[in-house]
Amino acid sequence: MSAAQPQTRPAPPAAPADGSALTRPRRKERQPALSRAQIVAAAVRLLDAEGIEELSMRKLGTGMGAAATSLYRHVAGKDELIELVLDEVYGELEVPGAASAAEWRDAVSRGGHDLRAMALRHPWVASVIGRVGPARLGPNLTRVSDRMLALFRTGGFPADEAELAMRAVISYVVGATTGEAAHLSLLARSGQSEQEWLEGMRPAARRSVAEHSASVGRDPKKLREENFDYGLQRVLDGLETRLSRG
């Protein structure tokens, strides 16, 4: 009987010609393809969560898993990005129409409330509206402005006054909403509801509020809406008086 042949182990695979896997340079991972729409949507989310002070191309790129330099292929810089995000959120607005002069005031009022609601959903909006000049209006801003302007023309304002009247209304809405949005943002960061905030006021402050206001104990959200509407209606009263005087 012949001796058993020794088993042979397979030879290890030859090392790659270009060196060990540990020493070869890694291939750069491809960064995800970006689009302007994706960048704008991510910027809106960042602004809603952290505010205008926290917006930077670097921080936005990090949140998207991309280098800031790749964002510059689609957006020239922070200023242009602000123009784009402002136009993006204006796309949420639907300005009502008015079929006759009798309907202009109600339509403008509803448009003002809609603008306020949008600005409260995006608390940074009120602070950046003034940064975008008329020559840099995007498609949504242009659409909203044109439809709003048409309401004043339908109401009877001459061409040289219609835009001034529109600006008066928008100025009120933006001014009234700026403080309101800042207050709500502060509450959101504190984790308190409006009711909790009111109840947590010092007793002396609560007494002062009670002495000067009939609103104690009411729903704070509804009260804010009523306060806003009061001011808006007084602005429209003035404009309506201007119309009646011809």
PDB file of C-alpha atoms in Angstrom:
ATOM      1  CA  MET A   1       0.000   0.000   0.000  1.00  0.00           C
ATOM      2  CA  SER A   2       1.431   3.322  -0.964  1.00  0.00           C
ATOM      3  CA  ALA A   3       1.825   6.083   1.536  1.00  0.00           C
ATOM      4  CA  ALA A   4      -0.996   8.657   1.610  1.00  0.00           C
ATOM      5  CA  GLN A   5      -0.201  11.708  -0.409  1.00  0.00           C
ATOM      6  CA  PRO A   6       0.034  14.858   1.761  1.00  0.00           C
ATOM      7  CA  GLN A   7      -2.842  17.277   1.169  1.00  0.00           C
ATOM      8  CA  THR A   8      -1.793  20.545  -0.427  1.00  0.00           C
ATOM      9  CA  ARG A   9      -3.384  23.816   0.585  1.00  0.00           C
ATOM     10  CA  PRO A  10      -4.373  26.273  -2.139  1.00  0.00           C
ATOM     11  CA  ALA A  11      -1.905  29.075  -2.580  1.00  0.00           C
ATOM     12  CA  PRO A  12      -3.038  32.481  -1.280  1.00  0.00           C
ATOM     13  CA  PRO A  13      -4.213  34.878  -3.980  1.00  0.00           C
ATOM     14  CA  ALA A  14      -1.534  37.005  -5.473  1.00  0.00           C
ATOM     15  CA  ALA A  15      -1.319  40.556  -4.169  1.00  0.00           C
ATOM     16  CA  PRO A  16      -2.811  43.101  -6.534  1.00  0.00           C
ATOM     17  CA  ALA A  17      -0.326  44.666  -8.816  1.00  0.00           C
ATOM     18  CA  ASP A  18      -1.149  48.125  -7.481  1.00  0.00           C
ATOM     19  CA  GLY A  19      -0.378  47.222  -3.857  1.00  0.00           C
ATOM     20  CA  SER A  20      -2.240  46.195  -0.703  1.00  0.00           C
ATOM     21  CA  ALA A  21      -5.872  47.200  -0.129  1.00  0.00           C
ATOM     22  CA  LEU A  22      -4.643  48.955   2.982  1.00  0.00           C
ATOM     23  CA  THR A  23      -2.098  51.033   1.117  1.00  0.00           C
ATOM     24  CA  ARG A  24      -4.007  51.764  -2.070  1.00  0.00           C
ATOM     25  CA  PRO A  25      -5.597  55.257  -2.041  1.00  0.00           C
ATOM     26  CA  ARG A  26      -9.323  55.099  -1.528  1.00  0.00           C
ATOM     27  CA  ARG A  27     -11.569  56.139  -4.300  1.00  0.00           C
ATOM     28  CA  LYS A  28     -13.349  59.347  -3.510  1.00  0.00           C
ATOM     29  CA  GLU A  29     -16.965  58.663  -2.736  1.00  0.00           C
ATOM     30  CA  ARG A  30     -19.241  60.424  -5.105  1.00  0.00           C
ATOM     31  CA  GLN A  31     -21.264  63.130  -3.464  1.00  0.00           C
ATOM     32  CA  PRO A  32     -24.983  63.029  -4.114  1.00  0.00           C
ATOM     33  CA  ALA A  33     -26.129  64.949  -7.152  1.00  0.00           C
ATOM     34  CA  LEU A  34     -27.709  68.224  -6.142  1.00  0.00           C
ATOM     35  CA  SER A  35     -30.265  70.470  -7.744  1.00  0.00           C
ATOM     36  CA  ARG A  36     -31.252  74.032  -7.025  1.00  0.00           C
ATOM     37  CA  ALA A  37     -34.686  72.850  -5.883  1.00  0.00           C
ATOM     38  CA  GLN A  38     -33.120  70.464  -3.322  1.00  0.00           C
ATOM     39  CA  ILE A  39     -30.833  73.198  -2.009  1.00  0.00           C
ATOM     40  CA  VAL A  40     -33.689  75.670  -1.630  1.00  0.00           C
ATOM     41  CA  ALA A  41     -35.905  73.105   0.133  1.00  0.00           C
ATOM     42  CA  ALA A  42     -33.083  72.236   2.551  1.00  0.00           C
ATOM     43  CA  ALA A  43     -32.434  75.921   3.206  1.00  0.00           C
ATOM     44  CA  VAL A  44     -36.102  76.504   4.059  1.00  0.00           C
ATOM     45  CA  ARG A  45     -35.990  73.615   6.553  1.00  0.00           C
ATOM     46  CA  LEU A  46     -32.819  74.987   8.145  1.00  0.00           C
ATOM     47  CA  LEU A  47     -34.270  78.490   8.383  1.00  0.00           C
ATOM     48  CA  ASP A  48     -37.530  77.249   9.896  1.00  0.00           C
ATOM     49  CA  ALA A  49     -35.650  75.245  12.513  1.00  0.00           C
ATOM     50  CA  GLU A  50     -32.790  77.595  13.395  1.00  0.00           C
ATOM     51  CA  GLY A  51     -33.446  81.075  12.003  1.00  0.00           C
ATOM     52  CA  ILE A  52     -31.730  83.406   9.572  1.00  0.00           C
ATOM     53  CA  GLU A  53     -28.680  83.882  11.812  1.00  0.00           C
ATOM     54  CA  GLU A  54     -27.715  80.221  11.409  1.00  0.00           C
ATOM     55  CA  LEU A  55     -27.856  80.134   7.620  1.00  0.00           C
ATOM     56  CA  SER A  56     -24.522  79.658   5.873  1.00  0.00           C
ATOM     57  CA  MET A  57     -23.503  77.795   2.741  1.00  0.00           C
ATOM     58  CA  ARG A  58     -21.124  75.638   4.776  1.00  0.00           C
ATOM     59  CA  LYS A  59     -23.755  74.638   7.341  1.00  0.00           C
ATOM     60  CA  LEU A  60     -26.318  73.994   4.637  1.00  0.00           C
ATOM     61  CA  GLY A  61     -23.885  71.814   2.707  1.00  0.00           C
ATOM     62  CA  THR A  62     -22.989  69.830   5.829  1.00  0.00           C
ATOM     63  CA  GLY A  63     -26.655  69.162   6.508  1.00  0.00           C
ATOM     64  CA  MET A  64     -27.080  67.915   2.952  1.00  0.00           C
ATOM     65  CA  GLY A  65     -23.964  65.752   3.089  1.00  0.00           C
ATOM     66  CA  ALA A  66     -22.222  67.852   0.467  1.00  0.00           C
ATOM     67  CA  ALA A  67     -19.348  70.287   0.325  1.00  0.00           C
ATOM     68  CA  ALA A  68     -20.232  73.955   0.274  1.00  0.00           C
ATOM     69  CA  THR A  69     -18.383  74.294  -3.018  1.00  0.00           C
ATOM     70  CA  SER A  70     -20.880  71.975  -4.701  1.00  0.00           C
ATOM     71  CA  LEU A  71     -23.718  74.293  -3.664  1.00  0.00           C
ATOM     72  CA  TYR A  72     -22.062  77.197  -5.466  1.00  0.00           C
ATOM     73  CA  ARG A  73     -22.577  75.384  -8.764  1.00  0.00           C
ATOM     74  CA  HIS A  74     -26.301  76.045  -8.360  1.00  0.00           C
ATOM     75  CA  VAL A  75     -26.486  79.147  -6.137  1.00  0.00           C
ATOM     76  CA  ALA A  76     -24.147  82.131  -6.395  1.00  0.00           C
ATOM     77  CA  GLY A  77     -24.053  82.732  -2.643  1.00  0.00           C
ATOM     78  CA  LYS A  78     -26.034  83.432   0.502  1.00  0.00           C
ATOM     79  CA  ASP A  79     -27.717  86.565  -0.846  1.00  0.00           C
ATOM     80  CA  GLU A  80     -29.044  84.740  -3.887  1.00  0.00           C
ATOM     81  CA  LEU A  81     -30.103  81.841  -1.678  1.00  0.00           C
ATOM     82  CA  ILE A  82     -32.195  84.210   0.460  1.00  0.00           C
ATOM     83  CA  GLU A  83     -33.908  85.487  -2.679  1.00  0.00           C
ATOM     84  CA  LEU A  84     -34.657  81.925  -3.730  1.00  0.00           C
ATOM     85  CA  VAL A  85     -36.027  80.742  -0.386  1.00  0.00           C
ATOM     86  CA  LEU A  86     -38.201  83.850  -0.054  1.00  0.00           C
ATOM     87  CA  ASP A  87     -39.662  83.231  -3.481  1.00  0.00           C
ATOM     88  CA  GLU A  88     -40.159  79.578  -2.559  1.00  0.00           C
ATOM     89  CA  VAL A  89     -42.333  80.304   0.480  1.00  0.00           C
ATOM     90  CA  TYR A  90     -44.279  82.966  -1.420  1.00  0.00           C
ATOM     91  CA  GLY A  91     -45.347  80.075  -3.604  1.00  0.00           C
ATOM     92  CA  GLU A  92     -47.563  78.994  -0.682  1.00  0.00           C
ATOM     93  CA  LEU A  93     -49.742  82.091  -1.105  1.00  0.00           C
ATOM     94  CA  GLU A  94     -52.924  82.210  -3.137  1.00  0.00           C
ATOM     95  CA  VAL A  95     -54.141  85.771  -3.528  1.00  0.00           C
ATOM     96  CA  PRO A  96     -57.938  85.782  -3.913  1.00  0.00           C
ATOM     97  CA  GLY A  97     -59.500  87.550  -6.862  1.00  0.00           C
ATOM     98  CA  ALA A  98     -62.147  90.259  -6.901  1.00  0.00           C
ATOM     99  CA  ALA A  99     -64.760  90.348  -9.627  1.00  0.00           C
ATOM    100  CA  SER A 100     -65.951  93.874  -8.785  1.00  0.00           C
ATOM    101  CA  ALA A 101     -64.954  96.981  -6.860  1.00  0.00           C
ATOM    102  CA  ALA A 102     -67.258  95.904  -4.027  1.00  0.00           C
ATOM    103  CA  GLU A 103     -65.091  92.827  -3.384  1.00  0.00           C
ATOM    104  CA  TRP A 104     -61.625  94.384  -3.291  1.00  0.00           C
ATOM    105  CA  ARG A 105     -61.496  95.034   0.456  1.00  0.00           C
ATOM    106  CA  ASP A 106     -62.495  91.521   1.501  1.00  0.00           C
ATOM    107  CA  ALA A 107     -60.025  90.020  -0.964  1.00  0.00           C
ATOM    108  CA  VAL A 108     -57.168  92.223   0.287  1.00  0.00           C
ATOM    109  CA  SER A 109     -58.068  91.356   3.882  1.00  0.00           C
ATOM    110  CA  ARG A 110     -57.940  87.639   3.149  1.00  0.00           C
ATOM    111  CA  GLY A 111     -54.652  88.098   1.312  1.00  0.00           C
ATOM    112  CA  GLY A 112     -53.212  89.940   4.318  1.00  0.00           C
ATOM    113  CA  HIS A 113     -54.238  87.144   6.686  1.00  0.00           C
ATOM    114  CA  ASP A 114     -52.720  84.581   4.326  1.00  0.00           C
ATOM    115  CA  LEU A 115     -49.435  86.490   4.223  1.00  0.00           C
ATOM    116  CA  ARG A 116     -49.406  86.647   8.027  1.00  0.00           C
ATOM    117  CA  ALA A 117     -50.041  82.909   8.309  1.00  0.00           C
ATOM    118  CA  MET A 118     -47.180  82.169   5.910  1.00  0.00           C
ATOM    119  CA  ALA A 119     -44.831  84.465   7.830  1.00  0.00           C
ATOM    120  CA  LEU A 120     -45.709  82.702  11.093  1.00  0.00           C
ATOM    121  CA  ARG A 121     -45.021  79.301   9.523  1.00  0.00           C
ATOM    122  CA  HIS A 122     -41.627  80.661   8.471  1.00  0.00           C
ATOM    123  CA  PRO A 123     -40.663  83.140  11.244  1.00  0.00           C
ATOM    124  CA  TRP A 124     -37.533  84.324   9.393  1.00  0.00           C
ATOM    125  CA  VAL A 125     -39.571  85.705   6.463  1.00  0.00           C
ATOM    126  CA  ALA A 126     -40.509  89.066   7.997  1.00  0.00           C
ATOM    127  CA  SER A 127     -36.845  89.895   8.615  1.00  0.00           C
ATOM    128  CA  VAL A 128     -35.739  89.280   4.997  1.00  0.00           C
ATOM    129  CA  ILE A 129     -38.614  90.652   2.905  1.00  0.00           C
ATOM    130  CA  GLY A 130     -36.908  94.042   2.665  1.00  0.00           C
ATOM    131  CA  ARG A 131     -33.711  92.495   1.304  1.00  0.00           C
ATOM    132  CA  VAL A 132     -35.231  91.626  -2.062  1.00  0.00           C
ATOM    133  CA  GLY A 133     -35.646  94.637  -4.322  1.00  0.00           C
ATOM    134  CA  PRO A 134     -38.274  94.930  -7.067  1.00  0.00           C
ATOM    135  CA  ALA A 135     -35.701  94.163  -9.755  1.00  0.00           C
ATOM    136  CA  ARG A 136     -34.891  90.789  -8.163  1.00  0.00           C
ATOM    137  CA  LEU A 137     -38.416  89.413  -7.748  1.00  0.00           C
ATOM    138  CA  GLY A 138     -38.782  85.718  -8.484  1.00  0.00           C
ATOM    139  CA  PRO A 139     -41.780  84.159 -10.245  1.00  0.00           C
ATOM    140  CA  ASN A 140     -43.831  83.563  -7.089  1.00  0.00           C
ATOM    141  CA  LEU A 141     -43.184  87.018  -5.675  1.00  0.00           C
ATOM    142  CA  THR A 142     -44.055  88.528  -9.043  1.00  0.00           C
ATOM    143  CA  ARG A 143     -47.278  86.520  -9.247  1.00  0.00           C
ATOM    144  CA  VAL A 144     -48.375  87.511  -5.743  1.00  0.00           C
ATOM    145  CA  SER A 145     -47.482  91.175  -6.283  1.00  0.00           C
ATOM    146  CA  ASP A 146     -49.287  91.316  -9.625  1.00  0.00           C
ATOM    147  CA  ARG A 147     -52.445  89.708  -8.237  1.00  0.00           C
ATOM    148  CA  MET A 148     -52.434  91.929  -5.163  1.00  0.00           C
ATOM    149  CA  LEU A 149     -51.915  95.016  -7.294  1.00  0.00           C
ATOM    150  CA  ALA A 150     -54.840  93.963  -9.495  1.00  0.00           C
ATOM    151  CA  LEU A 151     -57.100  93.969  -6.407  1.00  0.00           C
ATOM    152  CA  PHE A 152     -56.356  97.615  -5.740  1.00  0.00           C
ATOM    153  CA  ARG A 153     -56.890  98.514  -9.373  1.00  0.00           C
ATOM    154  CA  THR A 154     -60.222  96.672  -9.282  1.00  0.00           C
ATOM    155  CA  GLY A 155     -61.118  98.596  -6.127  1.00  0.00           C
ATOM    156  CA  GLY A 156     -60.718 101.857  -8.012  1.00  0.00           C
ATOM    157  CA  PHE A 157     -57.239 103.070  -7.115  1.00  0.00           C
ATOM    158  CA  PRO A 158     -55.565 104.918  -9.993  1.00  0.00           C
ATOM    159  CA  ALA A 159     -52.392 103.399 -11.404  1.00  0.00           C
ATOM    160  CA  ASP A 160     -50.113 105.840  -9.549  1.00  0.00           C
ATOM    161  CA  GLU A 161     -51.722 105.003  -6.178  1.00  0.00           C
ATOM    162  CA  ALA A 162     -52.462 101.286  -6.449  1.00  0.00           C
ATOM    163  CA  GLU A 163     -48.901 100.245  -5.688  1.00  0.00           C
ATOM    164  CA  LEU A 164     -48.643 102.712  -2.787  1.00  0.00           C
ATOM    165  CA  ALA A 165     -51.863 101.320  -1.310  1.00  0.00           C
ATOM    166  CA  MET A 166     -50.559  97.770  -1.693  1.00  0.00           C
ATOM    167  CA  ARG A 167     -47.300  98.692   0.037  1.00  0.00           C
ATOM    168  CA  ALA A 168     -49.216 100.262   2.925  1.00  0.00           C
ATOM    169  CA  VAL A 169     -51.052  96.985   3.544  1.00  0.00           C
ATOM    170  CA  ILE A 170     -47.941  94.830   3.188  1.00  0.00           C
ATOM    171  CA  SER A 171     -45.975  97.142   5.495  1.00  0.00           C
ATOM    172  CA  TYR A 172     -48.615  96.724   8.169  1.00  0.00           C
ATOM    173  CA  VAL A 173     -48.689  92.932   7.778  1.00  0.00           C
ATOM    174  CA  VAL A 174     -44.899  92.617   7.914  1.00  0.00           C
ATOM    175  CA  GLY A 175     -44.562  95.034  10.830  1.00  0.00           C
ATOM    176  CA  ALA A 176     -47.296  93.376  12.879  1.00  0.00           C
ATOM    177  CA  THR A 177     -46.013  89.894  12.133  1.00  0.00           C
ATOM    178  CA  THR A 178     -42.334  90.549  12.923  1.00  0.00           C
ATOM    179  CA  GLY A 179     -42.901  90.894  16.667  1.00  0.00           C
ATOM    180  CA  GLU A 180     -45.451  88.093  16.699  1.00  0.00           C
ATOM    181  CA  ALA A 181     -43.091  85.690  14.948  1.00  0.00           C
ATOM    182  CA  ALA A 182     -40.223  86.608  17.283  1.00  0.00           C
ATOM    183  CA  HIS A 183     -42.447  85.963  20.305  1.00  0.00           C
ATOM    184  CA  LEU A 184     -43.526  82.554  18.997  1.00  0.00           C
ATOM    185  CA  SER A 185     -39.946  81.592  18.125  1.00  0.00           C
ATOM    186  CA  LEU A 186     -38.854  82.462  21.656  1.00  0.00           C
ATOM    187  CA  LEU A 187     -41.628  80.315  23.092  1.00  0.00           C
ATOM    188  CA  ALA A 188     -40.696  77.417  20.788  1.00  0.00           C
ATOM    189  CA  ARG A 189     -37.087  77.529  21.989  1.00  0.00           C
ATOM    190  CA  SER A 190     -38.224  77.594  25.603  1.00  0.00           C
ATOM    191  CA  GLY A 191     -40.519  74.602  25.105  1.00  0.00           C
ATOM    192  CA  GLN A 192     -43.477  76.472  26.586  1.00  0.00           C
ATOM    193  CA  SER A 193     -46.936  76.970  25.168  1.00  0.00           C
ATOM    194  CA  GLU A 194     -48.440  80.453  25.102  1.00  0.00           C
ATOM    195  CA  GLN A 195     -50.806  79.528  27.921  1.00  0.00           C
ATOM    196  CA  GLU A 196     -47.943  78.223  30.050  1.00  0.00           C
ATOM    197  CA  TRP A 197     -45.995  81.402  29.365  1.00  0.00           C
ATOM    198  CA  LEU A 198     -48.930  83.560  30.456  1.00  0.00           C
ATOM    199  CA  GLU A 199     -49.478  81.500  33.584  1.00  0.00           C
ATOM    200  CA  GLY A 200     -45.775  81.700  34.382  1.00  0.00           C
ATOM    201  CA  MET A 201     -45.702  85.484  34.394  1.00  0.00           C
ATOM    202  CA  ARG A 202     -45.011  87.105  37.717  1.00  0.00           C
ATOM    203  CA  PRO A 203     -48.157  87.920  39.735  1.00  0.00           C
ATOM    204  CA  ALA A 204     -47.535  91.662  39.409  1.00  0.00           C
ATOM    205  CA  ALA A 205     -47.327  91.352  35.619  1.00  0.00           C
ATOM    206  CA  ARG A 206     -50.521  89.286  35.525  1.00  0.00           C
ATOM    207  CA  ARG A 207     -52.321  91.911  37.594  1.00  0.00           C
ATOM    208  CA  SER A 208     -51.101  94.661  35.269  1.00  0.00           C
ATOM    209  CA  VAL A 209     -52.377  92.743  32.246  1.00  0.00           C
ATOM    210  CA  ALA A 210     -55.716  92.160  33.959  1.00  0.00           C
ATOM    211  CA  GLU A 211     -56.095  95.848  34.784  1.00  0.00           C
ATOM    212  CA  HIS A 212     -55.413  97.012  31.225  1.00  0.00           C
ATOM    213  CA  SER A 213     -56.974  94.263  29.164  1.00  0.00           C
ATOM    214  CA  ALA A 214     -60.246  92.414  28.841  1.00  0.00           C
ATOM    215  CA  SER A 215     -58.428  89.518  27.185  1.00  0.00           C
ATOM    216  CA  VAL A 216     -57.226  87.635  30.266  1.00  0.00           C
ATOM    217  CA  GLY A 217     -58.151  83.970  30.143  1.00  0.00           C
ATOM    218  CA  ARG A 218     -58.876  83.935  26.415  1.00  0.00           C
ATOM    219  CA  ASP A 219     -57.202  81.719  23.824  1.00  0.00           C
ATOM    220  CA  PRO A 220     -53.874  83.480  23.055  1.00  0.00           C
ATOM    221  CA  LYS A 221     -53.856  82.360  19.416  1.00  0.00           C
ATOM    222  CA  LYS A 222     -57.344  83.702  18.757  1.00  0.00           C
ATOM    223  CA  LEU A 223     -56.472  86.908  20.559  1.00  0.00           C
ATOM    224  CA  ARG A 224     -53.413  87.422  18.357  1.00  0.00           C
ATOM    225  CA  GLU A 225     -55.533  86.909  15.251  1.00  0.00           C
ATOM    226  CA  GLU A 226     -58.090  89.446  16.458  1.00  0.00           C
ATOM    227  CA  ASN A 227     -55.406  92.004  17.307  1.00  0.00           C
ATOM    228  CA  PHE A 228     -53.868  91.595  13.868  1.00  0.00           C
ATOM    229  CA  ASP A 229     -57.217  91.881  12.126  1.00  0.00           C
ATOM    230  CA  TYR A 230     -58.127  95.026  14.058  1.00  0.00           C
ATOM    231  CA  GLY A 231     -55.044  96.814  12.767  1.00  0.00           C
ATOM    232  CA  LEU A 232     -55.513  95.504   9.234  1.00  0.00           C
ATOM    233  CA  GLN A 233     -59.117  96.689   9.105  1.00  0.00           C
ATOM    234  CA  ARG A 234     -58.125 100.157  10.279  1.00  0.00           C
ATOM    235  CA  VAL A 235     -55.555 100.361   7.465  1.00  0.00           C
ATOM    236  CA  LEU A 236     -58.254  99.317   4.996  1.00  0.00           C
ATOM    237  CA  ASP A 237     -60.641 101.866   6.533  1.00  0.00           C
ATOM    238  CA  GLY A 238     -58.156 104.579   5.660  1.00  0.00           C
ATOM    239  CA  LEU A 239     -57.699 103.309   2.120  1.00  0.00           C
ATOM    240  CA  GLU A 240     -61.436 103.033   1.630  1.00  0.00           C
ATOM    241  CA  THR A 241     -61.861 106.616   2.802  1.00  0.00           C
ATOM    242  CA  ARG A 242     -59.239 107.666   0.276  1.00  0.00           C
ATOM    243  CA  LEU A 243     -61.304 105.985  -2.462  1.00  0.00           C
ATOM    244  CA  SER A 244     -64.517 107.657  -1.386  1.00  0.00           C
ATOM    245  CA  ARG A 245     -62.890 111.083  -1.631  1.00  0.00           C
ATOM    246  CA  GLY A 246     -61.905 110.393  -5.210  1.00  0.00           C
TER     247      GLY A 246
END
